[in-house]
PDB file of C-alpha atoms and ligand atoms in Angstrom:
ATOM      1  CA  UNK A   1    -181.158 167.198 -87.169  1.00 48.00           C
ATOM      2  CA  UNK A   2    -184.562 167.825 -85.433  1.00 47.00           C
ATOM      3  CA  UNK A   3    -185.814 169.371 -82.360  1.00 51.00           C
ATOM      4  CA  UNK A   4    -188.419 166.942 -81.986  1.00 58.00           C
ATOM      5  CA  UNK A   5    -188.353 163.299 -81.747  1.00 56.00           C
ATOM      6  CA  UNK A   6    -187.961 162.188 -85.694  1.00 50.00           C
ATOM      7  CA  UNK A   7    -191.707 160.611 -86.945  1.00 48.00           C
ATOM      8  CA  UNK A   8    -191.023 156.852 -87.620  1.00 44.00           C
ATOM      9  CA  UNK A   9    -190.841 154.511 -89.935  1.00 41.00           C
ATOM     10  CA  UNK A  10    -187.853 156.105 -91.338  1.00 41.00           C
ATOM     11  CA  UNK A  11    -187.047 156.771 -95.049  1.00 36.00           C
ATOM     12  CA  UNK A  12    -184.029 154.557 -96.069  1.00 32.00           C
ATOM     13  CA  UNK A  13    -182.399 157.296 -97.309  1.00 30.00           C
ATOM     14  CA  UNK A  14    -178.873 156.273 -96.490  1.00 34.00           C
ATOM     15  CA  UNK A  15    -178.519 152.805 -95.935  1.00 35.00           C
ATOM     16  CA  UNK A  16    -174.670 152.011 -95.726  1.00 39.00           C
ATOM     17  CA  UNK A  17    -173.249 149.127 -97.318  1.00 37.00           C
ATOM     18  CA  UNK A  18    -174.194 145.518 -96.125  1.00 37.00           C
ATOM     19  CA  UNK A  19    -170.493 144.995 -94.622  1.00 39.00           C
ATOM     20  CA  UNK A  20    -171.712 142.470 -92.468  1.00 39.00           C
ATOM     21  CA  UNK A  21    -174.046 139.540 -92.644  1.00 39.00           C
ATOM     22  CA  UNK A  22    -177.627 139.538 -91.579  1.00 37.00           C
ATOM     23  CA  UNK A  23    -178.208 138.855 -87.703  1.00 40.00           C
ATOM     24  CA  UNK A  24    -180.005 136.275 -85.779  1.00 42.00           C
ATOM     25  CA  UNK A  25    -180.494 133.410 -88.203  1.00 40.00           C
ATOM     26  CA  UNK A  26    -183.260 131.273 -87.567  1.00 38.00           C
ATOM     27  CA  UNK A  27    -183.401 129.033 -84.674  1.00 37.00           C
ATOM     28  CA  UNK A  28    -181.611 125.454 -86.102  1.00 37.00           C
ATOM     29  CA  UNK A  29    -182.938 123.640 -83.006  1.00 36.00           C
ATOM     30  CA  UNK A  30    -186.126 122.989 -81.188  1.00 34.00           C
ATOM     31  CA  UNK A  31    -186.851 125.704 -78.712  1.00 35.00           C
ATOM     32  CA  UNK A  32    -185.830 124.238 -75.040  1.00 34.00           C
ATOM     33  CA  UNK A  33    -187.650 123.929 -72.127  1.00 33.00           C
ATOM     34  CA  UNK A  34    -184.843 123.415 -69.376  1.00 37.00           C
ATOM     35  CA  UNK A  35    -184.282 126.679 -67.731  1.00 37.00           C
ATOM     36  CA  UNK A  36    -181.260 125.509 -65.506  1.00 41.00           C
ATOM     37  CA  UNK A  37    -177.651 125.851 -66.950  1.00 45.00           C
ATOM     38  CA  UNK A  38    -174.671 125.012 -65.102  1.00 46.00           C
ATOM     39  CA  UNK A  39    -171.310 124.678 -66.334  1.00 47.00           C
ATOM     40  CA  UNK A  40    -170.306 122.752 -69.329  1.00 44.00           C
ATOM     41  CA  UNK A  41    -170.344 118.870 -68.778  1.00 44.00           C
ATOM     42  CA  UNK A  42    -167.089 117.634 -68.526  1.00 38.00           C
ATOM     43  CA  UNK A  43    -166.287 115.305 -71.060  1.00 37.00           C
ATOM     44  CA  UNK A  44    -166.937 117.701 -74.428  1.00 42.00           C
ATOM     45  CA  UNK A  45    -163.776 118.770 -74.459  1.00 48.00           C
ATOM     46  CA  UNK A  46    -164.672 122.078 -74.710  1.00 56.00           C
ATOM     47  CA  UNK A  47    -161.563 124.433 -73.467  1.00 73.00           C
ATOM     48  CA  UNK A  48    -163.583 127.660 -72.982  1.00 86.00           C
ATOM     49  CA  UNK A  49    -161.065 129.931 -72.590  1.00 89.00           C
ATOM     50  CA  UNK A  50    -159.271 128.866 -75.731  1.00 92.00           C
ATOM     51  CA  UNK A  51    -162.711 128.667 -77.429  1.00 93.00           C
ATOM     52  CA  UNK A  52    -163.682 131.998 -76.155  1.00 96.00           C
ATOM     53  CA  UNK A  53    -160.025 133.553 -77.261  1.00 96.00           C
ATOM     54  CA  UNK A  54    -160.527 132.184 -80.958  1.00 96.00           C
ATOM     55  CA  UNK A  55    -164.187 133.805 -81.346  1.00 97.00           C
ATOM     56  CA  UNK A  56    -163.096 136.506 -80.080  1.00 98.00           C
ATOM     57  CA  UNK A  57    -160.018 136.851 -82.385  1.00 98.00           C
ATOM     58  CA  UNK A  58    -162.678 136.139 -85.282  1.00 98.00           C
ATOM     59  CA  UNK A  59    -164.471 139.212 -83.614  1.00 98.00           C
ATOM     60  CA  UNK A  60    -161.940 141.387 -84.176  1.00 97.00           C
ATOM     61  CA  UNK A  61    -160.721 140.180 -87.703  1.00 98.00           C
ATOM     62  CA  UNK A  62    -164.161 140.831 -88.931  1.00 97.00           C
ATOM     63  CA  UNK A  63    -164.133 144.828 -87.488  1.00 96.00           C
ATOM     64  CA  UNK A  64    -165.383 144.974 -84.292  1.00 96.00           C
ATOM     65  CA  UNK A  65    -162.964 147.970 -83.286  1.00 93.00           C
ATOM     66  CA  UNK A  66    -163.298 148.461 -79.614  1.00 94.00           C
ATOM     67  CA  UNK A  67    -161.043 146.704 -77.475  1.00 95.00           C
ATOM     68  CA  UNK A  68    -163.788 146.934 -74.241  1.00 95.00           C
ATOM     69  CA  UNK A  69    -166.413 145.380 -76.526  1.00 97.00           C
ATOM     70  CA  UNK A  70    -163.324 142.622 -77.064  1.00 97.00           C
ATOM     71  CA  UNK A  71    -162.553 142.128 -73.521  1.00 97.00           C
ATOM     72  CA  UNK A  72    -166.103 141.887 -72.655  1.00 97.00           C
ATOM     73  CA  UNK A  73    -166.883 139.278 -75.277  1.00 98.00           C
ATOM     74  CA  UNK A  74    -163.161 137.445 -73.866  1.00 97.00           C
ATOM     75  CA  UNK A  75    -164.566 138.147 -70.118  1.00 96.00           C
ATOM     76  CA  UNK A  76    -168.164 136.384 -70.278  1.00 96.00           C
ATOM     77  CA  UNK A  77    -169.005 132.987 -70.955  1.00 96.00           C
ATOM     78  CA  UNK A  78    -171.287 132.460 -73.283  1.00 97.00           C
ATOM     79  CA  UNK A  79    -171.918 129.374 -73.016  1.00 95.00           C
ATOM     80  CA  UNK A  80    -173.266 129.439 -69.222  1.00 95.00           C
ATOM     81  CA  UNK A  81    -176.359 131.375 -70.794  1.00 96.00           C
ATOM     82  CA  UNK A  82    -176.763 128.337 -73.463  1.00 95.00           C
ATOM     83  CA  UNK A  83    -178.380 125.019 -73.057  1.00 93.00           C
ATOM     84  CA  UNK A  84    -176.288 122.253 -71.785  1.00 92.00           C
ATOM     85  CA  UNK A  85    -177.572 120.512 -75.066  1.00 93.00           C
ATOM     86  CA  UNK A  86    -175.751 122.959 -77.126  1.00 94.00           C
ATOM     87  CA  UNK A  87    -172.391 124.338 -75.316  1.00 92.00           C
ATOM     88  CA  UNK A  88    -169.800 122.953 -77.480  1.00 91.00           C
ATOM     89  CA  UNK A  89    -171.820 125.546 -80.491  1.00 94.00           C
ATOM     90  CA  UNK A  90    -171.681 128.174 -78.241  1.00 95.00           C
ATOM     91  CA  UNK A  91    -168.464 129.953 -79.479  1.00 96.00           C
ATOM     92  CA  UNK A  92    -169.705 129.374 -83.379  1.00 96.00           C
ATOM     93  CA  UNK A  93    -170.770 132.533 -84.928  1.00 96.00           C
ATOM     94  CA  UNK A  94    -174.556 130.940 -84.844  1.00 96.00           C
ATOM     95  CA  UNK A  95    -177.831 132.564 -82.937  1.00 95.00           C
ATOM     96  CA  UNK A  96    -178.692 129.808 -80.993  1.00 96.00           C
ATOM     97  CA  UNK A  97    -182.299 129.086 -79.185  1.00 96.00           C
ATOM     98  CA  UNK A  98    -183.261 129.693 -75.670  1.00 96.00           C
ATOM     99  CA  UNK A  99    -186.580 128.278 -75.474  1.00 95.00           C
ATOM    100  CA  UNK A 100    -190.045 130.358 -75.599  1.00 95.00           C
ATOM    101  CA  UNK A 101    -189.172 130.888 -79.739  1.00 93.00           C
ATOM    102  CA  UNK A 102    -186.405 133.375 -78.875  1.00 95.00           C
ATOM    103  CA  UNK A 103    -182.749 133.141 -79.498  1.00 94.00           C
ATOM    104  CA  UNK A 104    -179.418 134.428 -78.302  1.00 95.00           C
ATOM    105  CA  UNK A 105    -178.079 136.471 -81.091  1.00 94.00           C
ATOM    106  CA  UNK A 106    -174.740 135.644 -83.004  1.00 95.00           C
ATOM    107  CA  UNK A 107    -172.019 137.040 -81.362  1.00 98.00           C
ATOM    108  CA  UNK A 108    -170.826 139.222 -84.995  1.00 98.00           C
ATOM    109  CA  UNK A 109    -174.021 140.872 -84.084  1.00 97.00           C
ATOM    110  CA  UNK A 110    -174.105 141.312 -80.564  1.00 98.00           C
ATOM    111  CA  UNK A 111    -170.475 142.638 -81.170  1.00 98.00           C
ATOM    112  CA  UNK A 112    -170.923 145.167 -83.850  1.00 98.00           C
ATOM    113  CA  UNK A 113    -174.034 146.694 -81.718  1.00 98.00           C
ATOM    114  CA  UNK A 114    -171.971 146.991 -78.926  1.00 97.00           C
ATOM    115  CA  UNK A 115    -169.042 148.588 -80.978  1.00 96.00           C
ATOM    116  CA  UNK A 116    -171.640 151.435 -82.461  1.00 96.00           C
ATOM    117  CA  UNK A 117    -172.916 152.293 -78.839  1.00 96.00           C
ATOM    118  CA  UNK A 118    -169.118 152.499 -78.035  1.00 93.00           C
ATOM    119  CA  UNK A 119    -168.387 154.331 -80.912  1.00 88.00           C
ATOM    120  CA  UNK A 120    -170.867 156.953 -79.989  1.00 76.00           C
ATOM    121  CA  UNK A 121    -169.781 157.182 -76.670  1.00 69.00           C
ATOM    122  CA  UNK A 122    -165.967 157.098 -77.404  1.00 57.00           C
ATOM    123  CA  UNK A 123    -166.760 160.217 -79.215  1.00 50.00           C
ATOM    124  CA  UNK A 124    -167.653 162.030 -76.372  1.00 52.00           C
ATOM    125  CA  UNK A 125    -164.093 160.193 -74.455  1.00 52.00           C
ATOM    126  CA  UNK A 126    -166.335 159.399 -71.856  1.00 63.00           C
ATOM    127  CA  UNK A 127    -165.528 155.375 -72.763  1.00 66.00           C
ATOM    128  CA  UNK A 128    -168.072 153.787 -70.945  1.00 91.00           C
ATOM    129  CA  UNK A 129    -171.295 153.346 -71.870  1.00 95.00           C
ATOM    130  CA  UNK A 130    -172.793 154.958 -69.092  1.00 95.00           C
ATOM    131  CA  UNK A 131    -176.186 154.254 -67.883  1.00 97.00           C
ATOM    132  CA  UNK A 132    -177.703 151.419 -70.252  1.00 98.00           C
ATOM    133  CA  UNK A 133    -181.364 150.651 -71.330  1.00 98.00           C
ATOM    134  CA  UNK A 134    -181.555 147.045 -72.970  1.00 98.00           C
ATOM    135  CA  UNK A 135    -184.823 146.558 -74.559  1.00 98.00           C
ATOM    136  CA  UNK A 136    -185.509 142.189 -75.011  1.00 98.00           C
ATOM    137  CA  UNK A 137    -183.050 140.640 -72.301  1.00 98.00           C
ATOM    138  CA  UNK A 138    -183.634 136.831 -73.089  1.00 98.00           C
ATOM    139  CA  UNK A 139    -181.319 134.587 -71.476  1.00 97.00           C
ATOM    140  CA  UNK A 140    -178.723 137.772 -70.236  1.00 98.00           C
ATOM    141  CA  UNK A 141    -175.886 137.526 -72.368  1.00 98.00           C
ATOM    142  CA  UNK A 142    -175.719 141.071 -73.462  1.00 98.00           C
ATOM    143  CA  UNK A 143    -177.075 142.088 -70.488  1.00 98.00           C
ATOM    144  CA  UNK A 144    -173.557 140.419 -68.799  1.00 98.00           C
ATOM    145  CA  UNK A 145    -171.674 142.108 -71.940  1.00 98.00           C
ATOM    146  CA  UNK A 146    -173.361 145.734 -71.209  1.00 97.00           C
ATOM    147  CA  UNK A 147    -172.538 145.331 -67.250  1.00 97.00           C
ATOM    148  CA  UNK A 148    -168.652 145.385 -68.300  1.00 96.00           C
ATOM    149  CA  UNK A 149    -169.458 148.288 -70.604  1.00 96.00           C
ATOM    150  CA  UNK A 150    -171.472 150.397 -68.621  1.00 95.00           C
ATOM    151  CA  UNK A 151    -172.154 151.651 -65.032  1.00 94.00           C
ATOM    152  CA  UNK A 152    -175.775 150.382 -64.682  1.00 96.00           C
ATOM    153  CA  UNK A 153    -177.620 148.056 -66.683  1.00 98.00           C
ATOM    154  CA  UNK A 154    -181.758 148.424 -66.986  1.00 98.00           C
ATOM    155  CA  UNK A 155    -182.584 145.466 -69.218  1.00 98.00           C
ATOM    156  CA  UNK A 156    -186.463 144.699 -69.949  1.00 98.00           C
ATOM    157  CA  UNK A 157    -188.042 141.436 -71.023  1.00 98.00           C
ATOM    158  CA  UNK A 158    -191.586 140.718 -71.597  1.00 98.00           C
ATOM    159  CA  UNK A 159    -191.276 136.927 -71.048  1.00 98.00           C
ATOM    160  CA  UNK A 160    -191.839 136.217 -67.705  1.00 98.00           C
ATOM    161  CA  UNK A 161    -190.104 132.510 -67.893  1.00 98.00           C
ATOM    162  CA  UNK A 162    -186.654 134.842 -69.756  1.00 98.00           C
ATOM    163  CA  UNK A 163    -186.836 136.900 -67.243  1.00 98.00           C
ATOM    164  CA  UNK A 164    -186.765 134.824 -64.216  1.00 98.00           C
ATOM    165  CA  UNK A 165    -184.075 132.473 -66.290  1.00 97.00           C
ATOM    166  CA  UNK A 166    -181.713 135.659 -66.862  1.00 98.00           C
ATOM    167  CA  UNK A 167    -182.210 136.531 -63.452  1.00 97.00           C
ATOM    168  CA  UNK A 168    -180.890 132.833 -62.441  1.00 96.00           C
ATOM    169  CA  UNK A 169    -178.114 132.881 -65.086  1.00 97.00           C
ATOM    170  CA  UNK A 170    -176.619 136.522 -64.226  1.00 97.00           C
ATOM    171  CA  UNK A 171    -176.810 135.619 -60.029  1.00 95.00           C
ATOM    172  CA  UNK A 172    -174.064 133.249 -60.977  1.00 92.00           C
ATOM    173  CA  UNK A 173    -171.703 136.200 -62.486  1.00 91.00           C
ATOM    174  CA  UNK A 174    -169.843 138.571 -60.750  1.00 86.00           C
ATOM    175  CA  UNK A 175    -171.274 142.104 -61.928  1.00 80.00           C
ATOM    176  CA  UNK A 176    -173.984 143.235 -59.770  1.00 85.00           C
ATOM    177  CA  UNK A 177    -174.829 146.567 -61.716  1.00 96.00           C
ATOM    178  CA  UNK A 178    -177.801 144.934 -63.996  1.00 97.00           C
ATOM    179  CA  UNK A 179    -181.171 145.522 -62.755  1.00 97.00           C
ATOM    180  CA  UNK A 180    -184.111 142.899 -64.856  1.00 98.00           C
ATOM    181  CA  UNK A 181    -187.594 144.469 -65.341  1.00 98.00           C
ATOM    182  CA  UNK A 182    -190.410 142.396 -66.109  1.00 98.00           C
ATOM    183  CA  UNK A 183    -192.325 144.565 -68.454  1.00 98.00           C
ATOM    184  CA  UNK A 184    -193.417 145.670 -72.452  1.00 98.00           C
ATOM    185  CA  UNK A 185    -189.795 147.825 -73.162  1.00 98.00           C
ATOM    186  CA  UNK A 186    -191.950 149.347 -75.992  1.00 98.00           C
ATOM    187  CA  UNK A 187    -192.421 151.723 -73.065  1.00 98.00           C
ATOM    188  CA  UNK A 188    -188.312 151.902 -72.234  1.00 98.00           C
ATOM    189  CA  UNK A 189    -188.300 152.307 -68.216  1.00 98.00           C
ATOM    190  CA  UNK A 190    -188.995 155.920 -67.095  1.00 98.00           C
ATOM    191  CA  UNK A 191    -188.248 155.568 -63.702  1.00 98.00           C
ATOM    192  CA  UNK A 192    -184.032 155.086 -64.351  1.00 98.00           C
ATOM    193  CA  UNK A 193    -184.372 157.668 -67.725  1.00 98.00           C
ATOM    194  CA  UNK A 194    -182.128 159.416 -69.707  1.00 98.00           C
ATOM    195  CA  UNK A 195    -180.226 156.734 -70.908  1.00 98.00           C
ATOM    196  CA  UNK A 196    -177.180 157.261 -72.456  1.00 96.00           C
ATOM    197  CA  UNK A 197    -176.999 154.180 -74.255  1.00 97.00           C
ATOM    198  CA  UNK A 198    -180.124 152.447 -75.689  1.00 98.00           C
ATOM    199  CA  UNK A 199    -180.076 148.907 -77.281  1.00 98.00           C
ATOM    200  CA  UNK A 200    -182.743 146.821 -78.658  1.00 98.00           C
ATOM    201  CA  UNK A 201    -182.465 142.838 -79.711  1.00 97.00           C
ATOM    202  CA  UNK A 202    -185.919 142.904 -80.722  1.00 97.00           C
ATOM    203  CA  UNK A 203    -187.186 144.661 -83.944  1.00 97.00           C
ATOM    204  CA  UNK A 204    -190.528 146.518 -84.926  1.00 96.00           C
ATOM    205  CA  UNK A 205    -192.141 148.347 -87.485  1.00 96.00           C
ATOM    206  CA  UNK A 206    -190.948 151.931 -85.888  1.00 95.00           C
ATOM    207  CA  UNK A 207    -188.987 153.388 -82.906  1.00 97.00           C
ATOM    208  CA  UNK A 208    -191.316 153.914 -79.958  1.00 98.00           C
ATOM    209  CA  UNK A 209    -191.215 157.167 -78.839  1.00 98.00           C
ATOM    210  CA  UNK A 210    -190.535 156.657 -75.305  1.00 98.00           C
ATOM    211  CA  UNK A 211    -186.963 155.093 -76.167  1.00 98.00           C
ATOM    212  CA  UNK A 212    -185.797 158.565 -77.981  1.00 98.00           C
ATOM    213  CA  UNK A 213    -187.952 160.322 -74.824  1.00 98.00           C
ATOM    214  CA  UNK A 214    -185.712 158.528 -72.608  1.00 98.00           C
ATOM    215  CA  UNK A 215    -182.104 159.095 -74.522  1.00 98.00           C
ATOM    216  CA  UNK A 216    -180.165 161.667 -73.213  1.00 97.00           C
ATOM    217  CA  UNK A 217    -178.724 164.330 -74.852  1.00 96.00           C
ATOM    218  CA  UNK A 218    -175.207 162.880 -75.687  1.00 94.00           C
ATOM    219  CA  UNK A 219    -176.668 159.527 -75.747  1.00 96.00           C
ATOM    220  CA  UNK A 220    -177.008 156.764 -78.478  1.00 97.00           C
ATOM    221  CA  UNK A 221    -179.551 153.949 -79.459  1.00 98.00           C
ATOM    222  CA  UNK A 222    -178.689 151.109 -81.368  1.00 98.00           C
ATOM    223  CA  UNK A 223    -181.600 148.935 -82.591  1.00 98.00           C
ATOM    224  CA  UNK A 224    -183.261 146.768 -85.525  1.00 98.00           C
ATOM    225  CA  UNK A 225    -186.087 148.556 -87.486  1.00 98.00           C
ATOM    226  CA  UNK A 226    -188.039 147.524 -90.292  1.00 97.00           C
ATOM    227  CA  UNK A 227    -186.940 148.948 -93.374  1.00 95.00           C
ATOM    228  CA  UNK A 228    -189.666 150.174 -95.622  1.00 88.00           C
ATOM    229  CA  UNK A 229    -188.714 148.054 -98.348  1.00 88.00           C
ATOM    230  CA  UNK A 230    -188.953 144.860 -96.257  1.00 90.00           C
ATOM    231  CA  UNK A 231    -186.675 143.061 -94.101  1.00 93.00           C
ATOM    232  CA  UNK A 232    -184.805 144.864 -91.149  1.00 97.00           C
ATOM    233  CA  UNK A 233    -182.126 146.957 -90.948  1.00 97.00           C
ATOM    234  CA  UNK A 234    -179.817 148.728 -87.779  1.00 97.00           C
ATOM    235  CA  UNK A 235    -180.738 152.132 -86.996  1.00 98.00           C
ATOM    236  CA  UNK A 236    -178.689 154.172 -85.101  1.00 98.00           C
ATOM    237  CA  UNK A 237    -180.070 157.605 -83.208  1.00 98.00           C
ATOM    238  CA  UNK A 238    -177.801 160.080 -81.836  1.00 97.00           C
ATOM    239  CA  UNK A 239    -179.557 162.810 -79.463  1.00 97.00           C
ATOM    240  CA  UNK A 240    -177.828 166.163 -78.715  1.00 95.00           C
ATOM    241  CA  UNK A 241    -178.712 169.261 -77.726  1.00 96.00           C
ATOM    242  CA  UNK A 242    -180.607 169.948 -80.882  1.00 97.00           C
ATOM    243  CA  UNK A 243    -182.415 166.851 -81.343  1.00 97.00           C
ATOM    244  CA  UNK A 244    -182.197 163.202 -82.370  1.00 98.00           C
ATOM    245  CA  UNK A 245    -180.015 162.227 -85.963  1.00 97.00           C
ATOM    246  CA  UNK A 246    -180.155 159.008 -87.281  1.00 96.00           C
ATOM    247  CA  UNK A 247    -178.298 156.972 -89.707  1.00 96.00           C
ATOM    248  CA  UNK A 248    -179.440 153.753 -91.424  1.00 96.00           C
ATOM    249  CA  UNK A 249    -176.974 150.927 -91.602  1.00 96.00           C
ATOM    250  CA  UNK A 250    -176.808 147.099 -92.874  1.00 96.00           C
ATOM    251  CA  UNK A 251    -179.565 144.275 -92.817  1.00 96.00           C
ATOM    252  CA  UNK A 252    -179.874 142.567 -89.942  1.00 96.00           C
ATOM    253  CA  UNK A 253    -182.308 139.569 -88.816  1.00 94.00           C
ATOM    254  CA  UNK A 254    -183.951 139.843 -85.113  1.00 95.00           C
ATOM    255  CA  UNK A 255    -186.804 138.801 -83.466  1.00 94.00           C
ATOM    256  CA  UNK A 256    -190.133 140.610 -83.367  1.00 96.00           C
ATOM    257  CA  UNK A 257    -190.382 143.499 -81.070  1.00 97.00           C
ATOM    258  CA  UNK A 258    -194.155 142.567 -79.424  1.00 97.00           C
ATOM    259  CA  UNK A 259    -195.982 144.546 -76.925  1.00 95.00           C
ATOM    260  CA  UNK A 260    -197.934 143.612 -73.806  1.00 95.00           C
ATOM    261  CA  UNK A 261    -196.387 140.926 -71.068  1.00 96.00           C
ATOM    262  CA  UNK A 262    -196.258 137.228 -70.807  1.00 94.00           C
TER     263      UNK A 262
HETATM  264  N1  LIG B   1    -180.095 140.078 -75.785  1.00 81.71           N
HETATM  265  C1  LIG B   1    -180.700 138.771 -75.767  1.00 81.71           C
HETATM  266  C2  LIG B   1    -181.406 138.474 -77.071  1.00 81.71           C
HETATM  267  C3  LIG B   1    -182.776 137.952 -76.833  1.00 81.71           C
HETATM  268  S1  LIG B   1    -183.807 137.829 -78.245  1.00 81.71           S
HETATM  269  C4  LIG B   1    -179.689 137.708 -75.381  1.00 81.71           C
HETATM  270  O1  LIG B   1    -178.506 138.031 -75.198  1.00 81.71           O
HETATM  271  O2  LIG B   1    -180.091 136.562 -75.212  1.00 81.71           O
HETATM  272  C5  LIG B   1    -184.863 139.230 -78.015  1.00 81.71           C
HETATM  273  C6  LIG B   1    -185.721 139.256 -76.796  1.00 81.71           C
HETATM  274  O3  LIG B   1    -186.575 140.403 -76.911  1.00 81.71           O
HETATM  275  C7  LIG B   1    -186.658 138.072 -76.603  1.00 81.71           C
HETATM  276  O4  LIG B   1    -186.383 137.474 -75.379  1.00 81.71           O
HETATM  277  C8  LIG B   1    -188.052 138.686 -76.630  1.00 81.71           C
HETATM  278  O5  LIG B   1    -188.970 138.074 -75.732  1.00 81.71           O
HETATM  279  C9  LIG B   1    -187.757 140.122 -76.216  1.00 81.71           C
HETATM  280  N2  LIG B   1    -188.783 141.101 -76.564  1.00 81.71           N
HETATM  281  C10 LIG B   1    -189.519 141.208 -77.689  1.00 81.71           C
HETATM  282  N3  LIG B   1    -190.367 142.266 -77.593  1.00 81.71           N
HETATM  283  C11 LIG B   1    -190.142 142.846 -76.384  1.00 81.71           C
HETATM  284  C12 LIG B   1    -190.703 143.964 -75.687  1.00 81.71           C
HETATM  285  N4  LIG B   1    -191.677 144.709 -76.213  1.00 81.71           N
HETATM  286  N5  LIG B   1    -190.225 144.257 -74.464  1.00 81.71           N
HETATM  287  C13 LIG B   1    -189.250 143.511 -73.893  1.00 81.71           C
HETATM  288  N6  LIG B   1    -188.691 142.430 -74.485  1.00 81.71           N
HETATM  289  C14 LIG B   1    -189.128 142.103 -75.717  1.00 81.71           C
END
């Protein structure tokens, strides 16, 4: 416990047990350069509801705990924010690419971030997640997951083409309580700060200050971090009324947190 925000990079002084299996696994297929999605062809075969039930049931048997993170993950269709080329994998437990050298993440680890927010917030019995910062929107799907989960949604991507695709996908769902920013999250997004949930699907070598700046007291940030060893790891940071506390958890895989626009 500190009063101050904690100096970064972070000792590994309690890493937890890899339970789980490292994230984002490299992009199998060539990035993509068609930014419209519609629903899935007909013809696949693909029964998305069923689909949808059975990852979801996989979700669960491997120990994602909270049953909003569940019906969230039953509720939005992950394959609308896929490529048309690659909707019947969109229920496998696979990251999957979404063009500009960026990928969706794998549902087991969009899950189990979404089960530590809740965790931290379920804790307080508030159960929502409250007023979310997502650092690294890409092509929305957490962003559609954290608009069940929360009551507003700030999610920042430094892509312009993501961006505008996001924007395009998430029009087409019925949540209106996510609001995109074009712009470096490095910085977070002062102007809707504190946040009382913080995730990041992009990892750097530290924690920018201005994310634990903008967590509230009571608040909780989930996010990949390089581990001083090498590799990445998830780092969670709890902030109360005496400072920030973090704990170390399992390896994890995600894509470079970069700074500036494009
Ligand atoms: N949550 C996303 C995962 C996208 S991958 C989804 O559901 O699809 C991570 C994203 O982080 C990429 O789109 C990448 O461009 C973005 N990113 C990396 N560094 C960033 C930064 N400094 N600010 C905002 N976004 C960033």
């Amino acid at each position: 416990m500190s009063a101050r925000p904690p100096r970064f990079p972070l000792a590994l002084d309690r890493v937890a047990p890899a339970s789980r299996s490292a994230a984002a696994q490299p992009a199998r297929q060539p990035p993509l350069g068609d930014a419209r999605r519609g629903p899935p062809p007909s013809g696949l075969g693909l029964d998305s509801d069923g689909v949808r039930a059975r990852m979801v049931e996989r979700l669960r048997a491997g120990g994602v705990r909270a049953d909003a993170v569940l019906a969230a993950f039953a509720a939005v269709p992950r394959h609308h924010f896929v490529d048309s080329a690659l909707v019947t994998q969109a229920y496998e437990d696979t990251s999957l690419p979404i063009g500009h050298a960026q990928t969706i993440s794998k549902p087991s680890v969009v899950a189990r971030m979404l089960d530590l927010l809740h965790d931290g917030r379920s804790a307080r019995a508030t159960g929502s997640l409250g007023r979310v910062l997502e650092i690294g929107t890409g092509c929305g799907y957490q962003a559609a997951l954290l608009a069940r989960l929360g009551r507003q949604v700030i999610s920042v991507e430094r892509l312009r083409p993501l961006h505008e695709k996001a924007r395009e996908l998430l029009a087409a769902l019925p949540r209106s309580n996510v609001r995109l920013v074009h712009a470096d999250g490095r910085l977070g997004h002062p102007p809707n700060a504190p946040y009382d949930s913080i995730v990041a699907a992009a990892g750097g070598d530290d924690l920018p200050p201005a994310w634990l700046e903008q967590l509230a007291v009571g608040g909780r940030l989930v996010a990949p971090m390089r581990a001083l060893g090498g590799g990445q790891v998830l780092v969670v940071v709890d902030r109360d009324e005496a400072g920030w506390r973090r704990s170390v958890h399992e390896a994890v895989q995600f894509v470079p947190l970069k700074s500036g626009v494009g």
